[in-house]
Each structure stands twice: as C-alpha cells, then as structure tokens.
Amino acid sequence: SLISGFAGSHAGRYGCRATVRGLRSAGVVCMVQASSESSTRYTKEDQWDGLCRNAGIWEGNQASYDKDGIEKKRVGSSVYIHTSGEREDGKPGPSDVWVHLLREGSQRYSQVYFSRDNFFARGMFMSPSGDMDSGFRTAVRENGTIIEQVISMDGEDDKCVGRVRIVHKGARNEEGFSTWIVFRERRSPQALPEYNSQIPQSREHPVEIRETNNPWDLNTKSEGSTFEQLRGSWKGVKHTIGAKDSTMRKSEYSFDVSYRDGKMDVNYLLHHETETLRLKGERMTDTMIRFSNGGELRDLGGGVTVLSPPTIPESGNLVVEMAWVLGNTRKRVVRSYKDGEWVSSGYSIETRV
C-alpha cells in the first residue's frame, strides 16, 4: 500500500475512503495535487552502503517506556560502529561492520557483527540515507516480536548528525508490544579508535546528552506534545521495497492533521488513486491516541512517536511504525507483515506545507 502506519491498504480495516470532489471533513480540507509513482532498482549492495554510512561514534541516551508511554529509566549510552575489510568483488567499500553498544555504568559492552551476507539474511532494510528497519522475519505472538528502527536527520552539509533508534519489544506470549527502548543519539566529533582496542568498558556520559530529548540540537527541547506538532498540512514521498525483491517503489501523497480537544482527524490524499483516506483518533491518555482502525499512536517525547496495534493479530497481518518530526520535517519508517511473514519495509520523508 502507499500509506502504511497511520493508514493502511484496506478501507474496511483502516478507515473510510471517498473519491475527492472538494471534500471537507471535520474542518480539514484535502489537498489535490498531481499524481506521481515510479520505481527504481535498489540492490542489496545499495542497502549495505546505507548501513556503512552510519560508521562513527554516536553519543546519547537510552530510555525505556512502558505501554502507557511513560518513561521508566534513562541512562547514557554510546555506540561505536566500525567498518573493516575489503569487498571480495573488488568494488570499493568495507566487507564487515562491527557495532559496540556501551551503557552507562555497565562493565561490559554489547557487540553485534554484520557481514554483507548475514546482513541480508537478518530481515533488515537500509535506506540510502542510513534509516533502518530490522526485525524478525516472522511476527507471531507465541515467539515474541522484536523490531528495531532507525531514523536519521541530515545537517546542512547533508551529513547525518542526529538519529533516533527505537526497539519495539513484545515478549513471548504477550498479545502486543509492551516496551519501547529509545536511543537518542548525535554523531560525535571524535574519531573512531582502532577497532576493538581502545573501546572503554564503562564511561560517564555528559549530563546534557543524558537529559535531552532531542539529539539534533542539544540546546533546544521540542515544545508541546508531538500530537500538537503534527497539526497542519503535509506532503510526503514514500519509498517501499519488498522483502524478496530489489525494486524500490516511490509514491507521493499529502495529508492534513487536525488536533483539538484530544481528538485527531487525519485526511490522506493518495495521489495515484485521487482518493482520500480518513482516520479519526481520540486521546486515551496524555501520550496515546487510539484510531478508528484500532491502531495506537504513542508520543515518546522529543517529536518521536510509535504506531502499532494493541495486539499482534492472529492473522499475522501487522504494521509497525516509528516517526520523528523535527520542525517542518517528519520522517517515518514502517515494517509490514502479512500472514505472519515480513513482506515489505518503507521510509517516508514528509514536509510541512
């Protein structure tokens, strides 16, 4: 589908569709713009390059949230991402990626290794700009489900300087996701030490990094709730790739968000179909809105939201999303399952108009 997360592909499950004829609903005017769809080839090598783009030291904090979106604990954290080796095909670029995670106060670091081969087998997708979607290839309640997603934001020189990583956790036999671990990180100006030789086992993290909600600008915290920041008119471009192919499909859309008195109305315009998709949501708590399709949108602070169903459906059809809005830019990463199998990943870049 063109729109996943806020909106899905089937009107019966995800909202009410209507053909555009100057539609006005709940004080929201739908925008009509030119249709646009295209596709390009996006290879595994392209995705590998996207992963390698994250090489460096990332400093920030790690916070855990419960099902009510309440922060339970926050500690400093650092991630060292090393690249090494040479590709066997003779093309430029590394053959290996090592990731070391250091949590404040921990006496040991966690280590993950990726090669070009096991990277592709892990159910992982990387965008050209370093955004990531990774998780189990199957989503079934009995085995538990863990999904990790990353959104990066670029600076004026088009170099990524801030990112948010989220781990969605559903424990074995739990009906849905119950814990979210959020890493808010900025790229450190420090040079990477030699691989695995000078990485400290424990370190203190700067207080301003631990306490901030926003790695993009450590001197500025987002004002107001993320729900309030979403109000207005937006246009977006979504790139979707199937789990078993190398075709990247690009689609354009626009949407309006109205949020007042704890109620949220979202009107999508799917350009290639010239149809609208309307969703209505109601704030159940200060940090959670439940939409008419059952999807729950949680505000985790600093412009970051997660969207998932309250339970993992028996059918195995599941859409999980993270999003980060910063000023007039919003980015989303979406992972989709059908019949319990991972079928696609996508990332969107949205701009306020």
CSV table of C-alpha atoms in Angstrom, one decimal:
chain,number,residue,atom,x,y,z
A,1,SER,CA,0.0,0.0,0.0
A,2,LEU,CA,1.0,3.6,-0.5
A,3,ILE,CA,0.3,4.6,3.1
A,4,SER,CA,1.2,2.3,6.0
A,5,GLY,CA,1.1,3.1,9.7
A,6,PHE,CA,-1.3,6.0,10.1
A,7,ALA,CA,-3.3,4.5,7.2
A,8,GLY,CA,-3.3,1.1,5.6
A,9,SER,CA,-4.3,-0.5,2.4
A,10,HIS,CA,-7.9,-1.7,3.1
A,11,ALA,CA,-10.7,0.7,3.7
A,12,GLY,CA,-12.7,-1.8,5.7
A,13,ARG,CA,-9.9,-2.1,8.3
A,14,TYR,CA,-8.2,1.2,8.2
A,15,GLY,CA,-10.7,3.9,7.7
A,16,CYS,CA,-13.2,5.4,5.3
A,17,ARG,CA,-12.3,6.2,1.7
A,18,ALA,CA,-14.0,8.7,-0.5
A,19,THR,CA,-13.4,10.0,-4.0
A,20,VAL,CA,-12.1,13.6,-4.0
A,21,ARG,CA,-14.7,16.2,-5.0
A,22,GLY,CA,-13.7,19.2,-3.0
A,23,LEU,CA,-14.2,17.1,0.2
A,24,ARG,CA,-14.2,18.9,3.5
A,25,SER,CA,-14.4,16.9,6.7
A,26,ALA,CA,-14.1,17.8,10.4
A,27,GLY,CA,-12.6,21.2,9.5
A,28,VAL,CA,-9.9,19.6,7.3
A,29,VAL,CA,-9.6,20.4,3.6
A,30,CYS,CA,-8.0,17.7,1.5
A,31,MET,CA,-5.4,18.9,-1.0
A,32,VAL,CA,-5.4,17.7,-4.6
A,33,GLN,CA,-2.0,17.6,-6.3
A,34,ALA,CA,-0.5,15.9,-9.3
A,35,SER,CA,-0.3,12.1,-9.2
A,36,SER,CA,3.2,10.5,-9.2
A,37,GLU,CA,4.5,7.0,-9.0
A,38,SER,CA,7.8,5.5,-10.1
A,39,SER,CA,10.1,2.6,-9.3
A,40,THR,CA,13.9,2.1,-9.4
A,41,ARG,CA,16.2,-0.8,-8.8
A,42,TYR,CA,17.7,-0.8,-5.2
A,43,THR,CA,20.1,-3.6,-4.7
A,44,LYS,CA,21.4,-5.3,-1.6
A,45,GLU,CA,24.7,-3.5,-2.2
A,46,ASP,CA,22.9,-0.2,-2.0
A,47,GLN,CA,21.5,-1.2,1.3
A,48,TRP,CA,24.9,-2.3,2.6
A,49,ASP,CA,26.2,1.2,1.6
A,50,GLY,CA,23.4,2.7,3.7
A,51,LEU,CA,24.5,0.7,6.7
A,52,CYS,CA,28.1,1.7,6.3
A,53,ARG,CA,27.1,5.3,6.2
A,54,ASN,CA,26.4,5.1,10.0
A,55,ALA,CA,30.1,4.4,10.8
A,56,GLY,CA,31.4,6.5,13.6
A,57,ILE,CA,30.7,7.2,17.3
A,58,TRP,CA,27.2,8.0,18.4
A,59,GLU,CA,26.6,9.5,21.8
A,60,GLY,CA,23.3,10.0,23.6
A,61,ASN,CA,20.9,8.3,26.0
A,62,GLN,CA,18.8,5.2,26.2
A,63,ALA,CA,15.3,5.5,27.7
A,64,SER,CA,12.7,2.8,28.2
A,65,TYR,CA,8.9,3.3,28.0
A,66,ASP,CA,6.0,1.2,29.1
A,67,LYS,CA,2.7,0.5,27.3
A,68,ASP,CA,1.3,3.8,28.6
A,69,GLY,CA,4.2,5.7,27.0
A,70,ILE,CA,5.7,6.6,30.5
A,71,GLU,CA,9.4,6.8,30.7
A,72,LYS,CA,10.7,4.3,33.3
A,73,LYS,CA,14.5,4.7,33.1
A,74,ARG,CA,17.2,6.7,31.3
A,75,VAL,CA,20.9,6.2,31.1
A,76,GLY,CA,23.7,7.5,28.9
A,77,SER,CA,24.8,5.3,26.0
A,78,SER,CA,27.4,5.3,23.2
A,79,VAL,CA,27.6,3.3,20.0
A,80,TYR,CA,30.8,2.6,18.2
A,81,ILE,CA,30.2,1.5,14.6
A,82,HIS,CA,33.4,0.2,12.8
A,83,THR,CA,33.8,-0.9,9.2
A,84,SER,CA,36.6,-3.1,8.2
A,85,GLY,CA,37.9,-5.5,5.5
A,86,GLU,CA,37.6,-5.2,1.7
A,87,ARG,CA,34.8,-6.4,-0.5
A,88,GLU,CA,35.5,-9.7,-2.4
A,89,ASP,CA,34.0,-8.3,-5.6
A,90,GLY,CA,36.8,-5.7,-5.8
A,91,LYS,CA,34.4,-2.8,-5.5
A,92,PRO,CA,35.3,0.0,-3.0
A,93,GLY,CA,33.9,-0.3,0.5
A,94,PRO,CA,34.2,-2.5,3.6
A,95,SER,CA,33.1,-6.1,3.9
A,96,ASP,CA,32.4,-6.1,7.7
A,97,VAL,CA,30.6,-3.9,10.2
A,98,TRP,CA,31.1,-4.1,14.0
A,99,VAL,CA,28.7,-2.4,16.4
A,100,HIS,CA,29.5,-1.9,20.1
A,101,LEU,CA,26.9,-0.6,22.5
A,102,LEU,CA,28.1,0.9,25.8
A,103,ARG,CA,25.6,1.7,28.5
A,104,GLU,CA,26.4,4.0,31.4
A,105,GLY,CA,27.5,2.0,34.4
A,106,SER,CA,27.8,-1.3,32.6
A,107,GLN,CA,31.0,-3.2,32.9
A,108,ARG,CA,30.7,-4.8,29.5
A,109,TYR,CA,29.6,-3.8,26.0
A,110,SER,CA,27.2,-5.5,23.7
A,111,GLN,CA,28.7,-6.4,20.3
A,112,VAL,CA,26.9,-7.2,17.0
A,113,TYR,CA,28.7,-8.2,13.8
A,114,PHE,CA,27.4,-7.8,10.3
A,115,SER,CA,28.8,-9.2,7.1
A,116,ARG,CA,27.4,-8.5,3.7
A,117,ASP,CA,25.9,-12.0,3.7
A,118,ASN,CA,24.3,-12.2,7.2
A,119,PHE,CA,23.1,-8.6,6.9
A,120,PHE,CA,20.7,-9.6,4.1
A,121,ALA,CA,19.5,-12.7,6.0
A,122,ARG,CA,18.5,-10.8,9.1
A,123,GLY,CA,15.4,-9.2,7.8
A,124,MET,CA,17.0,-5.8,7.6
A,125,PHE,CA,16.4,-2.9,5.3
A,126,MET,CA,18.6,0.2,5.0
A,127,SER,CA,17.7,3.4,3.2
A,128,PRO,CA,20.2,5.4,1.2
A,129,SER,CA,20.4,8.0,4.0
A,130,GLY,CA,21.0,5.4,6.7
A,131,ASP,CA,17.5,4.9,8.0
A,132,MET,CA,16.9,1.3,9.1
A,133,ASP,CA,14.2,-1.3,9.6
A,134,SER,CA,15.2,-4.6,11.1
A,135,GLY,CA,13.3,-7.4,12.9
A,136,PHE,CA,12.2,-11.0,12.9
A,137,ARG,CA,11.2,-12.3,9.6
A,138,THR,CA,8.0,-13.7,11.2
A,139,ALA,CA,5.7,-12.0,13.7
A,140,VAL,CA,3.8,-14.4,15.9
A,141,ARG,CA,2.6,-13.9,19.4
A,142,GLU,CA,3.9,-17.2,20.7
A,143,ASN,CA,7.6,-16.4,19.9
A,144,GLY,CA,7.6,-12.7,20.8
A,145,THR,CA,8.5,-10.0,18.4
A,146,ILE,CA,11.4,-7.5,18.4
A,147,ILE,CA,11.7,-4.8,15.8
A,148,GLU,CA,14.4,-2.1,15.6
A,149,GLN,CA,14.0,1.0,13.5
A,150,VAL,CA,16.3,4.0,13.0
A,151,ILE,CA,15.6,7.5,11.6
A,152,SER,CA,18.5,9.8,10.8
A,153,MET,CA,18.4,13.5,10.2
A,154,ASP,CA,20.9,15.3,8.0
A,155,GLY,CA,22.5,18.7,8.6
A,156,GLU,CA,23.3,21.5,6.2
A,157,ASP,CA,26.2,19.6,4.7
A,158,ASP,CA,23.9,16.5,4.1
A,159,LYS,CA,25.9,14.6,6.7
A,160,CYS,CA,23.8,12.7,9.3
A,161,VAL,CA,24.3,14.4,12.7
A,162,GLY,CA,21.4,13.1,14.7
A,163,ARG,CA,19.3,10.0,14.9
A,164,VAL,CA,16.7,8.2,16.9
A,165,ARG,CA,16.7,4.4,17.3
A,166,ILE,CA,13.7,2.5,18.7
A,167,VAL,CA,13.4,-1.1,19.7
A,168,HIS,CA,9.8,-2.3,19.8
A,169,LYS,CA,9.5,-5.3,22.2
A,170,GLY,CA,6.8,-7.8,22.5
A,171,ALA,CA,7.6,-10.6,25.0
A,172,ARG,CA,6.8,-14.2,24.3
A,173,ASN,CA,3.1,-14.9,24.5
A,174,GLU,CA,2.2,-11.3,25.1
A,175,GLU,CA,-0.6,-10.0,22.9
A,176,GLY,CA,1.2,-6.9,21.7
A,177,PHE,CA,4.2,-4.6,22.2
A,178,SER,CA,4.7,-3.6,25.8
A,179,THR,CA,8.1,-1.9,25.9
A,180,TRP,CA,9.9,0.6,23.8
A,181,ILE,CA,13.6,1.4,24.2
A,182,VAL,CA,14.5,4.7,22.6
A,183,PHE,CA,18.1,5.8,21.8
A,184,ARG,CA,18.5,9.5,21.1
A,185,GLU,CA,22.0,10.0,19.6
A,186,ARG,CA,24.2,12.6,18.0
A,187,ARG,CA,27.3,11.9,15.9
A,188,SER,CA,30.4,12.5,18.0
A,189,PRO,CA,33.2,14.7,16.5
A,190,GLN,CA,35.7,12.2,18.0
A,191,ALA,CA,37.5,9.9,15.5
A,192,LEU,CA,36.9,6.2,15.9
A,193,PRO,CA,39.6,4.4,17.8
A,194,GLU,CA,41.3,1.4,16.4
A,195,TYR,CA,38.8,-1.4,16.1
A,196,ASN,CA,38.2,-3.2,19.4
A,197,SER,CA,41.4,-1.9,21.1
A,198,GLN,CA,40.6,1.3,22.8
A,199,ILE,CA,36.8,1.0,23.4
A,200,PRO,CA,36.2,1.6,27.2
A,201,GLN,CA,34.2,-1.0,29.1
A,202,SER,CA,32.4,1.7,31.1
A,203,ARG,CA,32.3,5.5,30.8
A,204,GLU,CA,30.5,8.6,32.1
A,205,HIS,CA,28.2,10.3,29.7
A,206,PRO,CA,27.7,14.1,29.6
A,207,VAL,CA,24.6,15.2,31.6
A,208,GLU,CA,23.2,17.3,28.7
A,209,ILE,CA,23.2,14.2,26.5
A,210,ARG,CA,21.5,12.1,29.1
A,211,GLU,CA,18.8,14.6,29.8
A,212,THR,CA,17.9,15.9,26.3
A,213,ASN,CA,15.0,14.6,24.3
A,214,ASN,CA,16.4,15.9,21.1
A,215,PRO,CA,19.9,14.9,19.7
A,216,TRP,CA,19.5,17.3,16.8
A,217,ASP,CA,20.1,20.4,18.9
A,218,LEU,CA,21.2,19.7,22.5
A,219,ASN,CA,20.3,23.3,23.5
A,220,THR,CA,16.7,23.0,22.3
A,221,LYS,CA,14.0,20.7,23.5
A,222,SER,CA,10.8,20.2,21.5
A,223,GLU,CA,7.9,22.3,22.8
A,224,GLY,CA,4.5,20.9,23.3
A,225,SER,CA,3.3,17.4,22.6
A,226,THR,CA,4.2,15.6,19.4
A,227,PHE,CA,0.5,15.4,18.6
A,228,GLU,CA,0.3,19.2,18.6
A,229,GLN,CA,3.4,19.4,16.4
A,230,LEU,CA,1.6,17.3,13.7
A,231,ARG,CA,-1.2,19.8,13.2
A,232,GLY,CA,-1.3,21.3,9.7
A,233,SER,CA,-0.9,20.3,6.1
A,234,TRP,CA,1.9,18.0,4.9
A,235,LYS,CA,3.2,16.4,1.7
A,236,GLY,CA,5.2,13.3,1.6
A,237,VAL,CA,7.3,10.9,-0.5
A,238,LYS,CA,7.3,7.2,0.4
A,239,HIS,CA,9.8,4.6,-0.8
A,240,THR,CA,8.8,1.0,-0.3
A,241,ILE,CA,10.8,-2.2,-1.0
A,242,GLY,CA,9.6,-5.8,-0.9
A,243,ALA,CA,11.3,-8.3,1.3
A,244,LYS,CA,12.1,-10.5,-1.7
A,245,ASP,CA,12.9,-8.1,-4.5
A,246,SER,CA,15.2,-5.2,-5.4
A,247,THR,CA,12.5,-2.8,-6.7
A,248,MET,CA,12.1,0.5,-4.8
A,249,ARG,CA,8.7,2.0,-5.4
A,250,LYS,CA,8.3,5.7,-4.9
A,251,SER,CA,4.9,7.3,-4.3
A,252,GLU,CA,3.7,10.7,-3.4
A,253,TYR,CA,0.8,11.7,-1.1
A,254,SER,CA,-0.4,14.6,1.1
A,255,PHE,CA,-2.3,14.7,4.3
A,256,ASP,CA,-3.8,17.2,6.8
A,257,VAL,CA,-3.9,16.7,10.6
A,258,SER,CA,-6.4,18.4,12.8
A,259,TYR,CA,-5.9,18.0,16.6
A,260,ARG,CA,-8.1,19.7,19.1
A,261,ASP,CA,-9.9,18.8,22.4
A,262,GLY,CA,-8.0,15.5,22.4
A,263,LYS,CA,-9.3,14.4,19.1
A,264,MET,CA,-7.2,13.9,15.9
A,265,ASP,CA,-8.5,13.8,12.4
A,266,VAL,CA,-6.1,12.7,9.6
A,267,ASN,CA,-7.1,13.0,6.0
A,268,TYR,CA,-4.8,11.4,3.4
A,269,LEU,CA,-4.8,12.0,-0.3
A,270,LEU,CA,-3.4,9.1,-2.3
A,271,HIS,CA,-2.2,10.9,-5.4
A,272,HIS,CA,-2.2,7.9,-7.8
A,273,GLU,CA,-5.7,7.0,-6.8
A,274,THR,CA,-7.1,10.5,-6.3
A,275,GLU,CA,-8.8,9.2,-3.2
A,276,THR,CA,-8.9,10.3,0.4
A,277,LEU,CA,-8.4,8.1,3.4
A,278,ARG,CA,-9.9,9.5,6.6
A,279,LEU,CA,-8.9,8.4,10.1
A,280,LYS,CA,-10.3,9.6,13.4
A,281,GLY,CA,-8.4,9.2,16.6
A,282,GLU,CA,-9.2,10.0,20.2
A,283,ARG,CA,-6.7,10.7,23.0
A,284,MET,CA,-7.0,7.9,25.6
A,285,THR,CA,-4.1,9.2,27.8
A,286,ASP,CA,-1.8,12.1,27.6
A,287,THR,CA,0.6,10.1,25.5
A,288,MET,CA,-1.6,7.8,23.4
A,289,ILE,CA,-4.2,8.3,20.7
A,290,ARG,CA,-6.3,5.3,19.5
A,291,PHE,CA,-7.6,5.5,15.9
A,292,SER,CA,-10.8,4.1,14.5
A,293,ASN,CA,-8.8,1.2,12.9
A,294,GLY,CA,-7.5,0.2,16.4
A,295,GLY,CA,-4.0,1.5,15.8
A,296,GLU,CA,-2.4,3.2,18.8
A,297,LEU,CA,-0.1,6.2,18.3
A,298,ARG,CA,2.2,6.9,21.3
A,299,ASP,CA,4.1,10.1,22.0
A,300,LEU,CA,7.5,9.2,23.4
A,301,GLY,CA,8.7,12.9,23.6
A,302,GLY,CA,11.0,15.0,21.5
A,303,GLY,CA,8.9,14.7,18.4
A,304,VAL,CA,9.1,10.8,18.4
A,305,THR,CA,6.0,8.6,18.0
A,306,VAL,CA,5.4,4.9,17.6
A,307,LEU,CA,2.4,3.3,16.0
A,308,SER,CA,1.3,-0.3,16.4
A,309,PRO,CA,-1.9,-2.3,17.0
A,310,PRO,CA,-2.9,-3.1,20.6
A,311,THR,CA,-2.4,-6.8,19.9
A,312,ILE,CA,-0.5,-8.9,17.3
A,313,PRO,CA,-3.4,-10.1,15.2
A,314,GLU,CA,-4.0,-13.9,14.9
A,315,SER,CA,-3.9,-13.4,11.1
A,316,GLY,CA,-0.3,-12.2,11.4
A,317,ASN,CA,-1.1,-9.0,9.4
A,318,LEU,CA,0.8,-6.3,11.2
A,319,VAL,CA,2.2,-2.8,10.5
A,320,VAL,CA,4.7,-1.2,12.9
A,321,GLU,CA,5.9,2.4,12.5
A,322,MET,CA,8.2,4.9,14.2
A,323,ALA,CA,8.3,8.6,13.2
A,324,TRP,CA,10.3,11.6,14.1
A,325,VAL,CA,9.1,15.2,13.5
A,326,LEU,CA,11.5,18.0,13.8
A,327,GLY,CA,10.4,21.5,12.8
A,328,ASN,CA,8.9,21.3,9.3
A,329,THR,CA,10.3,17.8,8.5
A,330,ARG,CA,8.9,14.4,9.5
A,331,LYS,CA,10.4,11.0,8.7
A,332,ARG,CA,8.8,7.6,9.1
A,333,VAL,CA,10.0,4.0,9.0
A,334,VAL,CA,7.4,1.3,8.5
A,335,ARG,CA,7.6,-2.5,8.7
A,336,SER,CA,4.8,-4.7,7.3
A,337,TYR,CA,3.9,-8.4,7.9
A,338,LYS,CA,1.3,-10.4,6.0
A,339,ASP,CA,0.2,-13.8,7.3
A,340,GLY,CA,3.0,-13.6,9.9
A,341,GLU,CA,5.7,-13.1,7.3
A,342,TRP,CA,7.7,-9.9,6.7
A,343,VAL,CA,6.7,-8.6,3.3
A,344,SER,CA,8.0,-5.0,3.0
A,345,SER,CA,9.8,-2.1,4.6
A,346,GLY,CA,9.4,1.6,3.7
A,347,TYR,CA,10.6,5.0,4.7
A,348,SER,CA,8.9,8.4,4.2
A,349,ILE,CA,10.1,12.0,4.2
A,350,GLU,CA,7.3,14.5,4.9
A,351,THR,CA,7.4,18.3,4.7
A,352,ARG,CA,5.0,20.8,6.2
A,353,VAL,CA,3.3,23.0,3.6
